[in-house]
mmCIF file of N, CA and C in Angstrom:
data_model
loop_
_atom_site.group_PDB
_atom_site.id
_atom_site.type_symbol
_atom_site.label_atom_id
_atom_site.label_comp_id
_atom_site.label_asym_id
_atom_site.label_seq_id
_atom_site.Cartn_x
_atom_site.Cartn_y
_atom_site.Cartn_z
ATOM 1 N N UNK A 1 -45.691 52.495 23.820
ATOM 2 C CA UNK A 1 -45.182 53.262 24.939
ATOM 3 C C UNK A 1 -45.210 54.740 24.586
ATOM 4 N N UNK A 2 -45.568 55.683 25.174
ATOM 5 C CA UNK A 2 -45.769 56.932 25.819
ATOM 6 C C UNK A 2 -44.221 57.569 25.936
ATOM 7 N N UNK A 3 -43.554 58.499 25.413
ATOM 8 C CA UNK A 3 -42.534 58.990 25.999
ATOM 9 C C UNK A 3 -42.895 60.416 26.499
ATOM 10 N N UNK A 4 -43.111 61.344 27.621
ATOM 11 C CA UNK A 4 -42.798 62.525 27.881
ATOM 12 C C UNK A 4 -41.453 63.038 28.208
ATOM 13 N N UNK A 5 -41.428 64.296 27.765
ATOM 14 C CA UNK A 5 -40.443 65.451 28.571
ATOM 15 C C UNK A 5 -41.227 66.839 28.682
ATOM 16 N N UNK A 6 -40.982 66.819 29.951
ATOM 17 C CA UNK A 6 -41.323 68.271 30.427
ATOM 18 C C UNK A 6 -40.231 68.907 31.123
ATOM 19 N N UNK A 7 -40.430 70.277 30.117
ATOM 20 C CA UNK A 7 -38.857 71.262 29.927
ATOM 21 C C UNK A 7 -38.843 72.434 31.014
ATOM 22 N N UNK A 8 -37.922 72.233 31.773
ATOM 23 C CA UNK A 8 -38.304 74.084 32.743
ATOM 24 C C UNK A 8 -37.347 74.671 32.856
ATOM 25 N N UNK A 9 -36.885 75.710 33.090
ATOM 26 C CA UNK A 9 -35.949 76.481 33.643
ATOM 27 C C UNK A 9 -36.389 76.951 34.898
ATOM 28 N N UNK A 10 -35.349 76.540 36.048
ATOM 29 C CA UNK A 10 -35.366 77.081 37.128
ATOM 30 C C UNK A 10 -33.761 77.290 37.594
ATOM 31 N N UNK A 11 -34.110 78.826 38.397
ATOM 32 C CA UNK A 11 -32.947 79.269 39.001
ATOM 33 C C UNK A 11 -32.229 78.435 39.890
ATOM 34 N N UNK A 12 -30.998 78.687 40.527
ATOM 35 C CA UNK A 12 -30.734 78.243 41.862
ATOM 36 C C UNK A 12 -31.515 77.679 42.881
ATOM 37 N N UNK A 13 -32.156 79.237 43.506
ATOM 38 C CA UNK A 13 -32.748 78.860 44.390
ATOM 39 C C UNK A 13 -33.996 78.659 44.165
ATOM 40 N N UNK A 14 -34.949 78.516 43.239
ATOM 41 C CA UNK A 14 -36.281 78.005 42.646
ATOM 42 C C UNK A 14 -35.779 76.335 42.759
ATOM 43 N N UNK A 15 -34.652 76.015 42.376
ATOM 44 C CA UNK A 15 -34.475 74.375 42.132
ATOM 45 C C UNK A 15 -33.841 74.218 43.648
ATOM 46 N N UNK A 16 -33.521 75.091 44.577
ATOM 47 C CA UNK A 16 -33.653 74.325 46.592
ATOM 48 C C UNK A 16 -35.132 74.096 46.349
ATOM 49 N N UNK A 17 -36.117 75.166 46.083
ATOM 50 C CA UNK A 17 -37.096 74.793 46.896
ATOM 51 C C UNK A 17 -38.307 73.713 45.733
ATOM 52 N N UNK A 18 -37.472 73.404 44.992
ATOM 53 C CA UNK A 18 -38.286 72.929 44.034
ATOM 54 C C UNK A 18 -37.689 71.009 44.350
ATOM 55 N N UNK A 19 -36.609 70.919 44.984
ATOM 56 C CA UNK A 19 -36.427 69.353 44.811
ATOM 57 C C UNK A 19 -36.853 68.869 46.231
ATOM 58 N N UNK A 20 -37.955 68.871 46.847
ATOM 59 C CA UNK A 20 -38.703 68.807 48.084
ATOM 60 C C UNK A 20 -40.211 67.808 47.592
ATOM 61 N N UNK A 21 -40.532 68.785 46.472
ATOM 62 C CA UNK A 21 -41.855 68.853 45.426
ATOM 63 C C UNK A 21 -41.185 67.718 44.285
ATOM 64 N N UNK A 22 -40.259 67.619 43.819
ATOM 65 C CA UNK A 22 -39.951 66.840 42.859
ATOM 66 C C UNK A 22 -39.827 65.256 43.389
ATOM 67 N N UNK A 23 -38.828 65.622 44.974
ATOM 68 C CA UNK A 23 -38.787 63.900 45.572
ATOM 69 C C UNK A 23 -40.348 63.552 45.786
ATOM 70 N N UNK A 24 -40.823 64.200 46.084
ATOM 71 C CA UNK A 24 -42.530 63.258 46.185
ATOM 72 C C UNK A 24 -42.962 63.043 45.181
ATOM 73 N N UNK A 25 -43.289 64.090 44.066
ATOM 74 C CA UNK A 25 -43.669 63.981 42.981
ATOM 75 C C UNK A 25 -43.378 62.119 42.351
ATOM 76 N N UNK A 26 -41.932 62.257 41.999
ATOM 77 C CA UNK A 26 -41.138 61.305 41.426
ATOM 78 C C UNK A 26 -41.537 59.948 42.447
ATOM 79 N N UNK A 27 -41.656 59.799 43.797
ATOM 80 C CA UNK A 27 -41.847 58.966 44.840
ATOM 81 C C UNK A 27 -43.140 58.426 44.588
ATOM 82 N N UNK A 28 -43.900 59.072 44.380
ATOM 83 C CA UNK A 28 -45.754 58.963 44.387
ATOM 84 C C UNK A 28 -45.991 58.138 42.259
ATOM 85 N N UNK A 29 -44.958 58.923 41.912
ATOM 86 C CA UNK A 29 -45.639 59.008 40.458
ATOM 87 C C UNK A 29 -44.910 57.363 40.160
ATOM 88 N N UNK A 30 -43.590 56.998 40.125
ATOM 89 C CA UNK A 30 -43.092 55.753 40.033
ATOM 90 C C UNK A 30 -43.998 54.194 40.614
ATOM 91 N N UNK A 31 -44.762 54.719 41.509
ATOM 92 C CA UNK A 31 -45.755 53.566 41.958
ATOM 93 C C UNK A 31 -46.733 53.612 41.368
ATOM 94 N N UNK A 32 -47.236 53.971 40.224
ATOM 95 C CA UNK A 32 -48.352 54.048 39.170
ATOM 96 C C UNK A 32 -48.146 53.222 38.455
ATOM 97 N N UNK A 33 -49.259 52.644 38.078
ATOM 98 C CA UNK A 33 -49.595 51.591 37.583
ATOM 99 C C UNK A 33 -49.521 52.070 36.201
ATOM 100 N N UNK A 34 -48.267 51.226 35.389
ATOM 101 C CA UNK A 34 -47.884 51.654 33.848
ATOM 102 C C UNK A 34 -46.448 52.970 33.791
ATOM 103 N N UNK A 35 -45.950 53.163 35.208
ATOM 104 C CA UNK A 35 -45.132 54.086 35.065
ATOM 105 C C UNK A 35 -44.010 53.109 34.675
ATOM 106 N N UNK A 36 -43.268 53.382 33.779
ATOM 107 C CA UNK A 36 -42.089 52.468 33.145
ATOM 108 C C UNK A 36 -40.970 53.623 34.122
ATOM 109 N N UNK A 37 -40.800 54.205 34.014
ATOM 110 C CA UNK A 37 -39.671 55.397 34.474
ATOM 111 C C UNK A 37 -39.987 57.186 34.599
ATOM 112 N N UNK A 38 -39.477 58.030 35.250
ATOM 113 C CA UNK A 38 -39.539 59.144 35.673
ATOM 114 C C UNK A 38 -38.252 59.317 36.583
ATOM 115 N N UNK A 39 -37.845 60.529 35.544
ATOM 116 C CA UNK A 39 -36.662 60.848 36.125
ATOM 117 C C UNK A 39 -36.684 62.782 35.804
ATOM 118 N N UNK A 40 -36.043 63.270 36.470
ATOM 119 C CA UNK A 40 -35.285 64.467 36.370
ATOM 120 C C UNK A 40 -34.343 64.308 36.133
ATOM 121 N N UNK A 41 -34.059 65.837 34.910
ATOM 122 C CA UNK A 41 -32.852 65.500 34.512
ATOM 123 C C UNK A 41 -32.173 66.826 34.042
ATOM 124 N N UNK A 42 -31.087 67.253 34.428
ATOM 125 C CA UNK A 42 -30.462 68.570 34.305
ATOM 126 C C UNK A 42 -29.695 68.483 33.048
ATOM 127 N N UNK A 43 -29.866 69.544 31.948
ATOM 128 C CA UNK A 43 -29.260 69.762 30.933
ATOM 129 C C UNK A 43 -27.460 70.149 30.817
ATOM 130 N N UNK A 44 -27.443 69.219 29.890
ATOM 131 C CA UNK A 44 -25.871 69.324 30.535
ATOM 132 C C UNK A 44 -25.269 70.476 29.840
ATOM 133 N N UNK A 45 -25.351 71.144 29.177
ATOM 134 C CA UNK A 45 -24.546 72.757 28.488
ATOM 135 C C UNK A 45 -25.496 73.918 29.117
ATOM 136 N N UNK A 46 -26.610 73.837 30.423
ATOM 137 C CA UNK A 46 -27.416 75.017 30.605
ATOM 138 C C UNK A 46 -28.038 74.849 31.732
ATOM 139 N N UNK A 47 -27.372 75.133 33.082
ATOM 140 C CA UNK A 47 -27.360 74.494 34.187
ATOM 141 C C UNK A 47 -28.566 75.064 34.707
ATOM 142 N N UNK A 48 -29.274 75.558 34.264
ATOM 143 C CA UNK A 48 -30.329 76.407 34.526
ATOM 144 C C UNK A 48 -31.953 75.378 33.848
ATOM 145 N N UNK A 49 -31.609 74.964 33.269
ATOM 146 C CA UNK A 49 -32.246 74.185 32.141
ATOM 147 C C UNK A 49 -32.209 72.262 32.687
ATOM 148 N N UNK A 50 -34.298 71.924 32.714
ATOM 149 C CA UNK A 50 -34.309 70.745 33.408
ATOM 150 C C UNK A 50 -35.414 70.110 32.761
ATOM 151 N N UNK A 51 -35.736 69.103 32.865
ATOM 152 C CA UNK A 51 -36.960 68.276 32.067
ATOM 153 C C UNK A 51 -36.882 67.243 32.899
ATOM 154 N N UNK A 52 -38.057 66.732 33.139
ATOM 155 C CA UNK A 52 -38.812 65.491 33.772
ATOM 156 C C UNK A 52 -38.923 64.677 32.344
ATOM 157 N N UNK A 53 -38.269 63.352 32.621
ATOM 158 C CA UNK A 53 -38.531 62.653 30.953
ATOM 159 C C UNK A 53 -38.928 61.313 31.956
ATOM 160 N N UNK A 54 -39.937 61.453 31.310
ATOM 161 C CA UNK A 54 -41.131 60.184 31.643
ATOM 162 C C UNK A 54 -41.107 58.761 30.490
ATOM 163 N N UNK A 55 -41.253 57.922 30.790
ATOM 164 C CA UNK A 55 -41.832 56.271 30.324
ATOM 165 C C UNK A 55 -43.150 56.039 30.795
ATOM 166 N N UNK A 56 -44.520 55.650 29.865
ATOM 167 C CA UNK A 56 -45.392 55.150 29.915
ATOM 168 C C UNK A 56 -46.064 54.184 29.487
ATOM 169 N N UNK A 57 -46.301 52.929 29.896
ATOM 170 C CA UNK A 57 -46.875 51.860 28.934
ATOM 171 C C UNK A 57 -47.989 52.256 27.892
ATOM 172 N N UNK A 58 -48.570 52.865 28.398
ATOM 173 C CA UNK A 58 -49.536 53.539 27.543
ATOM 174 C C UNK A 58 -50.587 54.720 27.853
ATOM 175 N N UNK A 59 -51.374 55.025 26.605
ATOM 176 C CA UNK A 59 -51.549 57.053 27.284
ATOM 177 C C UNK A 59 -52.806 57.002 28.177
ATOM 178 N N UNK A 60 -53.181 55.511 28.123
ATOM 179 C CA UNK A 60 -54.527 55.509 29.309
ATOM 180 C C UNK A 60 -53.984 56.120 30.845
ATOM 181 N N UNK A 61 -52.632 54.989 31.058
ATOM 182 C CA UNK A 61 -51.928 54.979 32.240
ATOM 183 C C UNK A 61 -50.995 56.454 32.525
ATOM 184 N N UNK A 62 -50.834 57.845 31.589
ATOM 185 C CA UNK A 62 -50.765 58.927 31.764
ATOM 186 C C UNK A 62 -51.662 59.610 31.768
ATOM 187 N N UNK A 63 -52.855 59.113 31.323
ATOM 188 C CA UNK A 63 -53.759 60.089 31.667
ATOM 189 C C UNK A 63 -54.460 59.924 32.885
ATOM 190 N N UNK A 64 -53.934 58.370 33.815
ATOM 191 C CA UNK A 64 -54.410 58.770 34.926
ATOM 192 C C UNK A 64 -53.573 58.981 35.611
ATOM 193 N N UNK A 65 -52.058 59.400 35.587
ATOM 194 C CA UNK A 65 -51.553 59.817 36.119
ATOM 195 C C UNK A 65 -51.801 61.253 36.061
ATOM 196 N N UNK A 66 -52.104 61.992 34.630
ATOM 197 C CA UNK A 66 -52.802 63.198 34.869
ATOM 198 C C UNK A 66 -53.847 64.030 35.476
ATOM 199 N N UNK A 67 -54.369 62.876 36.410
ATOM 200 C CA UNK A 67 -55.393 63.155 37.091
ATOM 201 C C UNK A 67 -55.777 62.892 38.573
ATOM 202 N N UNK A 68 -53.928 62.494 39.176
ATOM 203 C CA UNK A 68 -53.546 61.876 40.322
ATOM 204 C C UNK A 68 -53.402 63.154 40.992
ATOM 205 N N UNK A 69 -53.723 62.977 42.268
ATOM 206 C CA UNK A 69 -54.125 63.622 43.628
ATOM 207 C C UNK A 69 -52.619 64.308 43.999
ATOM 208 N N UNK A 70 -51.792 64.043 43.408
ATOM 209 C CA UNK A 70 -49.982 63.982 43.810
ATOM 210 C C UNK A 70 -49.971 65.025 42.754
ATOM 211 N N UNK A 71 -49.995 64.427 41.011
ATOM 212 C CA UNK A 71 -50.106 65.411 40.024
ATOM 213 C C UNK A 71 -51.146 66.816 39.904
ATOM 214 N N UNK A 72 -51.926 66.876 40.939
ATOM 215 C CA UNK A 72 -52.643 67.849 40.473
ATOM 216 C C UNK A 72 -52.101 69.123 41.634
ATOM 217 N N UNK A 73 -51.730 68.239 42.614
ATOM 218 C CA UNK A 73 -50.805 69.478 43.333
ATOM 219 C C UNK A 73 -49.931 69.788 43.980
ATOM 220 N N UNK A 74 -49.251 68.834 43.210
ATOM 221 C CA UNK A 74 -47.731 69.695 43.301
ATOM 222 C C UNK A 74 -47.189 69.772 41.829
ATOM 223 N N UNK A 75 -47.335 69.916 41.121
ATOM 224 C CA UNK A 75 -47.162 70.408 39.712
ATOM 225 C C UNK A 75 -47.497 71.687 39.586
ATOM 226 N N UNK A 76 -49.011 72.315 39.510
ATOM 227 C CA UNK A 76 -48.619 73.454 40.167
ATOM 228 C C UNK A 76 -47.578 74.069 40.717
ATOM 229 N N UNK A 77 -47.125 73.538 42.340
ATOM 230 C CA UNK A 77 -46.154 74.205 43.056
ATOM 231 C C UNK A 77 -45.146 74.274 41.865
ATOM 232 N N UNK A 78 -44.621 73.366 41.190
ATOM 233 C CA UNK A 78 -43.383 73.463 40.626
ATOM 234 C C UNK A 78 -43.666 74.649 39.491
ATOM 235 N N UNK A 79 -44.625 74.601 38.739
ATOM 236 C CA UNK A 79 -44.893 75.739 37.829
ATOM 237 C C UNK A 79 -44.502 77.120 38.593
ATOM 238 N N UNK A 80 -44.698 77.233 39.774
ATOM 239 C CA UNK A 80 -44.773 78.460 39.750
ATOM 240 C C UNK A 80 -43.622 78.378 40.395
ATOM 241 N N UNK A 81 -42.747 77.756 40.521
ATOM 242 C CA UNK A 81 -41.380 78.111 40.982
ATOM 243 C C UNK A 81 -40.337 77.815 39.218
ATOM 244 N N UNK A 82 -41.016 77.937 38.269
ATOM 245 C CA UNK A 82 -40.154 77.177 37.033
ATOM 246 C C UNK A 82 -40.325 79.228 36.935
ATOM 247 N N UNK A 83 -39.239 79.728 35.666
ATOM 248 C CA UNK A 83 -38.715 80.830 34.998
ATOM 249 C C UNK A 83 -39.697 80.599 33.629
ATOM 250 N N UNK A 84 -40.959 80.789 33.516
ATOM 251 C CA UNK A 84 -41.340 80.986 32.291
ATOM 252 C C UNK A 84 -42.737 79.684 32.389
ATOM 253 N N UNK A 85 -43.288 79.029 31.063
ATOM 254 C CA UNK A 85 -44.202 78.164 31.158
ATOM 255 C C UNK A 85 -43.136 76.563 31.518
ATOM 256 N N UNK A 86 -43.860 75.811 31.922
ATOM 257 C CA UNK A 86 -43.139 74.199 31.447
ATOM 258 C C UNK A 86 -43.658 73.585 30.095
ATOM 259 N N UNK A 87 -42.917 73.594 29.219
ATOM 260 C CA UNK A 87 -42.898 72.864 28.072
ATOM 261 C C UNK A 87 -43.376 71.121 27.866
ATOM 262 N N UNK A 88 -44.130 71.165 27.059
ATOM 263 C CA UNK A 88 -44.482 69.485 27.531
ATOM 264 C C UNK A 88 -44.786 69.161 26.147
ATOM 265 N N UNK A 89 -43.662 67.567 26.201
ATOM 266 C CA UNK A 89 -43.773 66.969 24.551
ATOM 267 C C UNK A 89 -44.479 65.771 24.954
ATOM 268 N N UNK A 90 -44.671 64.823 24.212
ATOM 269 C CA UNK A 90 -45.401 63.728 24.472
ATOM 270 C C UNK A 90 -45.246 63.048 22.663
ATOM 271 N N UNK A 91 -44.213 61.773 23.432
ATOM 272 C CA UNK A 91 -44.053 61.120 22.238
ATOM 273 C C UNK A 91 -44.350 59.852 21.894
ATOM 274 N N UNK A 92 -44.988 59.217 21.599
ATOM 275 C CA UNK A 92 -45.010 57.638 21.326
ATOM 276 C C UNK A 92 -44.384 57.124 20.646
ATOM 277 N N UNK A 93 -43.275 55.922 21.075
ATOM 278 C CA UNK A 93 -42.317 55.019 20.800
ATOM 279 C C UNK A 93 -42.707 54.456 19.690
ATOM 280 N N UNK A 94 -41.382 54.243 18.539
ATOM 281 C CA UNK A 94 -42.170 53.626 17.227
ATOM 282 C C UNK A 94 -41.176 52.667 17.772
ATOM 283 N N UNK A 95 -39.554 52.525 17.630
ATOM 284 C CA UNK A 95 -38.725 51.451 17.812
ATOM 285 C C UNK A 95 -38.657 51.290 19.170
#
């Protein structure tokens, strides 16, 4: 299994107009074939501070999610409403 988090900071009002783009995102991306989970998730000491932490059966099934019609644009949109780059880890599950 595949673990991502992708890290952003967004303001206030960057995160109104950003959870519009996230409910589809999250809506579209959960019906993928190998999506174990996708969630948003607000940092709890930095209210400003958010990461998408993803579950993947495996990195075939993210990489075609990396190449989904949903992921290619509106990810974007969210980049350019995030305070800086989005950070992106990508971990594979040992336990």
């Amino acid at each position: 299994m595949i673990k991502v988090v992708a890290k952003m900071t967004l303001s206030p009002e960057a995160l109104e107009s950003a959870m519009p783009i996230l409910e589809e995102l999250i809506a579209a991306t959960v019906l993928e074939d190998g999506c174990v989970n996708y969630n948003f998730c607000q940092h709890t000491e930095s209210a400003d501070t958010f990461a998408i932490i993803e579950t993947w059966e495996t990195q075939e099934s993210l990489d075609v999610h990396g190449k989904s019609e949903h992921f290619g644009r509106l990810v974007p949109q969210l980049a350019g409403l995030a305070t800086g780059d989005i950070e992106i880890s990508a971990y594979t599950v040992q336990i």
